[in-house]
Amino acid sequence: MENKSVNIKVGGRFYPLSIPSEEEEILRDLEKKVEGMIKKFEANYAIKDKQDALALCILQLGTNVEVNKQKYDNIISASKEKVDHLLSLFEED
């Protein structure tokens, strides 16, 4: 994995980052998503301070991550229970 230097613009500021090359597309998509969210928050909530808009972005994205993590954990747990049940059926024979 080779690292690549990129400049990412968030909230009107550029941030130089060194990232694995294969993550650039993901980061660019996230950059667009965050900029869109900032514009939406500024328009819908009359926010004039970028820091407030960024804070709302962090809260929304963080909530999405935690909700998806919970869903993933529940799926893994349910799958593990099914596998354990199937294994117990084989052990009974």
Tab-separated table of N, CA and C in Angstrom, residues 34-93:
chain	number	residue	atom	x	y	z
A	34	VAL	N	-19.753	15.939	2.899
A	34	VAL	CA	-19.665	16.889	4.014
A	34	VAL	C	-19.953	18.302	3.528
A	35	GLU	N	-19.398	18.691	2.391
A	35	GLU	CA	-19.657	20.033	1.853
A	35	GLU	C	-21.151	20.213	1.575
A	36	GLY	N	-21.794	19.177	1.047
A	36	GLY	CA	-23.244	19.231	0.812
A	36	GLY	C	-24.029	19.343	2.107
A	37	MET	N	-23.585	18.607	3.109
A	37	MET	CA	-24.252	18.674	4.412
A	37	MET	C	-24.112	20.062	5.026
A	38	ILE	N	-22.925	20.648	4.903
A	38	ILE	CA	-22.701	21.993	5.445
A	38	ILE	C	-23.657	22.977	4.788
A	39	LYS	N	-23.752	22.915	3.459
A	39	LYS	CA	-24.658	23.820	2.734
A	39	LYS	C	-26.105	23.613	3.171
A	40	LYS	N	-26.495	22.365	3.350
A	40	LYS	CA	-27.858	22.051	3.776
A	40	LYS	C	-28.131	22.607	5.176
A	41	PHE	N	-27.206	22.399	6.098
A	41	PHE	CA	-27.383	22.916	7.458
A	41	PHE	C	-27.430	24.440	7.464
A	42	GLU	N	-26.563	25.061	6.674
A	42	GLU	CA	-26.550	26.525	6.617
A	42	GLU	C	-27.871	27.070	6.069
A	43	ALA	N	-28.414	26.394	5.071
A	43	ALA	CA	-29.676	26.852	4.465
A	43	ALA	C	-30.886	26.566	5.359
A	44	ASN	N	-30.932	25.376	5.921
A	44	ASN	CA	-32.116	24.960	6.686
A	44	ASN	C	-32.181	25.543	8.091
A	45	TYR	N	-31.022	25.844	8.656
A	45	TYR	CA	-31.000	26.295	10.042
A	45	TYR	C	-30.403	27.690	10.213
A	46	ALA	N	-30.229	28.409	9.118
A	46	ALA	CA	-29.683	29.766	9.150
A	46	ALA	C	-28.380	29.837	9.957
A	47	ILE	N	-27.535	28.847	9.749
A	47	ILE	CA	-26.244	28.798	10.437
A	47	ILE	C	-25.246	29.639	9.658
A	48	LYS	N	-24.586	30.515	10.341
A	48	LYS	CA	-23.590	31.365	9.688
A	48	LYS	C	-22.161	30.961	10.066
A	49	ASP	N	-21.999	30.248	11.136
A	49	ASP	CA	-20.681	29.826	11.608
A	49	ASP	C	-20.386	28.414	11.100
A	50	LYS	N	-19.319	28.284	10.317
A	50	LYS	CA	-18.954	26.969	9.749
A	50	LYS	C	-18.727	25.927	10.842
A	51	GLN	N	-18.212	26.351	11.986
A	51	GLN	CA	-17.939	25.402	13.062
A	51	GLN	C	-19.233	24.751	13.548
A	52	ASP	N	-20.316	25.525	13.624
A	52	ASP	CA	-21.599	24.951	14.020
A	52	ASP	C	-22.084	23.940	12.981
A	53	ALA	N	-21.937	24.280	11.701
A	53	ALA	CA	-22.333	23.362	10.630
A	53	ALA	C	-21.483	22.096	10.677
A	54	LEU	N	-20.183	22.257	10.914
A	54	LEU	CA	-19.301	21.089	11.013
A	54	LEU	C	-19.666	20.212	12.204
A	55	ALA	N	-20.027	20.852	13.318
A	55	ALA	CA	-20.433	20.082	14.497
A	55	ALA	C	-21.674	19.249	14.187
A	56	LEU	N	-22.637	19.837	13.470
A	56	LEU	CA	-23.838	19.090	13.097
A	56	LEU	C	-23.500	17.947	12.140
A	57	CYS	N	-22.555	18.175	11.226
A	57	CYS	CA	-22.107	17.105	10.326
A	57	CYS	C	-21.509	15.948	11.117
A	58	ILE	N	-20.653	16.283	12.075
A	58	ILE	CA	-20.014	15.249	12.892
A	58	ILE	C	-21.066	14.444	13.649
A	59	LEU	N	-22.037	15.148	14.228
A	59	LEU	CA	-23.082	14.445	14.977
A	59	LEU	C	-23.891	13.527	14.068
A	60	GLN	N	-24.254	14.015	12.878
A	60	GLN	CA	-25.043	13.189	11.967
A	60	GLN	C	-24.234	12.002	11.453
A	61	LEU	N	-23.008	12.242	11.012
A	61	LEU	CA	-22.178	11.147	10.505
A	61	LEU	C	-21.824	10.158	11.606
A	62	GLY	N	-21.521	10.665	12.793
A	62	GLY	CA	-21.212	9.781	13.925
A	62	GLY	C	-22.397	8.920	14.309
A	63	THR	N	-23.583	9.516	14.287
A	63	THR	CA	-24.801	8.751	14.585
A	63	THR	C	-25.000	7.655	13.549
A	64	ASN	N	-24.792	7.995	12.273
A	64	ASN	CA	-24.937	6.994	11.214
A	64	ASN	C	-23.956	5.836	11.407
A	65	VAL	N	-22.723	6.158	11.774
A	65	VAL	CA	-21.716	5.115	12.003
A	65	VAL	C	-22.138	4.202	13.152
A	66	GLU	N	-22.579	4.805	14.251
A	66	GLU	CA	-22.960	4.007	15.424
A	66	GLU	C	-24.191	3.148	15.149
A	67	VAL	N	-25.175	3.696	14.433
A	67	VAL	CA	-26.376	2.919	14.091
A	67	VAL	C	-25.991	1.733	13.206
A	68	ASN	N	-25.152	1.991	12.198
A	68	ASN	CA	-24.720	0.903	11.316
A	68	ASN	C	-23.874	-0.122	12.060
A	69	LYS	N	-23.048	0.327	12.991
A	69	LYS	CA	-22.241	-0.600	13.798
A	69	LYS	C	-23.150	-1.502	14.633
A	70	GLN	N	-24.182	-0.901	15.222
A	70	GLN	CA	-25.130	-1.698	16.017
A	70	GLN	C	-25.828	-2.738	15.148
A	71	LYS	N	-26.265	-2.328	13.961
A	71	LYS	CA	-26.921	-3.265	13.043
A	71	LYS	C	-25.969	-4.404	12.679
A	72	TYR	N	-24.723	-4.046	12.363
A	72	TYR	CA	-23.715	-5.037	11.998
A	72	TYR	C	-23.466	-5.994	13.160
A	73	ASP	N	-23.319	-5.445	14.361
A	73	ASP	CA	-23.092	-6.282	15.544
A	73	ASP	C	-24.266	-7.231	15.773
A	74	ASN	N	-25.494	-6.743	15.560
A	74	ASN	CA	-26.672	-7.593	15.727
A	74	ASN	C	-26.699	-8.722	14.699
A	75	ILE	N	-26.330	-8.399	13.461
A	75	ILE	CA	-26.291	-9.416	12.406
A	75	ILE	C	-25.230	-10.468	12.734
A	76	ILE	N	-24.060	-10.026	13.166
A	76	ILE	CA	-22.980	-10.954	13.522
A	76	ILE	C	-23.409	-11.847	14.684
A	77	SER	N	-24.041	-11.245	15.681
A	77	SER	CA	-24.485	-12.005	16.851
A	77	SER	C	-25.530	-13.053	16.464
A	78	ALA	N	-26.500	-12.647	15.644
A	78	ALA	CA	-27.537	-13.586	15.209
A	78	ALA	C	-26.936	-14.700	14.362
A	79	SER	N	-25.990	-14.355	13.508
A	79	SER	CA	-25.330	-15.367	12.667
A	79	SER	C	-24.540	-16.339	13.521
A	80	LYS	N	-23.851	-15.825	14.522
A	80	LYS	CA	-23.074	-16.685	15.419
A	80	LYS	C	-23.995	-17.656	16.153
A	81	GLU	N	-25.144	-17.162	16.605
A	81	GLU	CA	-26.097	-18.035	17.294
A	81	GLU	C	-26.576	-19.150	16.370
A	82	LYS	N	-26.833	-18.823	15.111
A	82	LYS	CA	-27.295	-19.832	14.148
A	82	LYS	C	-26.205	-20.871	13.891
A	83	VAL	N	-24.970	-20.404	13.734
A	83	VAL	CA	-23.850	-21.326	13.500
A	83	VAL	C	-23.663	-22.225	14.720
A	84	ASP	N	-23.709	-21.643	15.911
A	84	ASP	CA	-23.570	-22.430	17.139
A	84	ASP	C	-24.677	-23.479	17.239
A	85	HIS	N	-25.901	-23.083	16.862
A	85	HIS	CA	-27.018	-24.034	16.901
A	85	HIS	C	-26.783	-25.176	15.905
A	86	LEU	N	-26.339	-24.847	14.708
A	86	LEU	CA	-26.072	-25.872	13.703
A	86	LEU	C	-24.950	-26.808	14.149
A	87	LEU	N	-23.916	-26.228	14.749
A	87	LEU	CA	-22.824	-27.062	15.248
A	87	LEU	C	-23.293	-27.998	16.353
A	88	SER	N	-24.180	-27.497	17.207
A	88	SER	CA	-24.694	-28.347	18.285
A	88	SER	C	-25.500	-29.518	17.743
A	89	LEU	N	-26.177	-29.320	16.613
A	89	LEU	CA	-26.933	-30.402	15.986
A	89	LEU	C	-25.999	-31.504	15.503
A	90	PHE	N	-24.853	-31.109	14.971
A	90	PHE	CA	-23.870	-32.105	14.507
A	90	PHE	C	-23.236	-32.846	15.675
A	91	GLU	N	-23.040	-32.153	16.774
A	91	GLU	CA	-22.407	-32.742	17.937
A	91	GLU	C	-23.323	-33.754	18.630
A	92	GLU	N	-24.622	-33.615	18.457
A	92	GLU	CA	-25.575	-34.531	19.097
A	92	GLU	C	-25.531	-35.917	18.482
A	93	ASP	N	-25.147	-35.974	17.217
A	93	ASP	CA	-25.152	-37.279	16.512
A	93	ASP	C	-24.027	-38.141	16.894
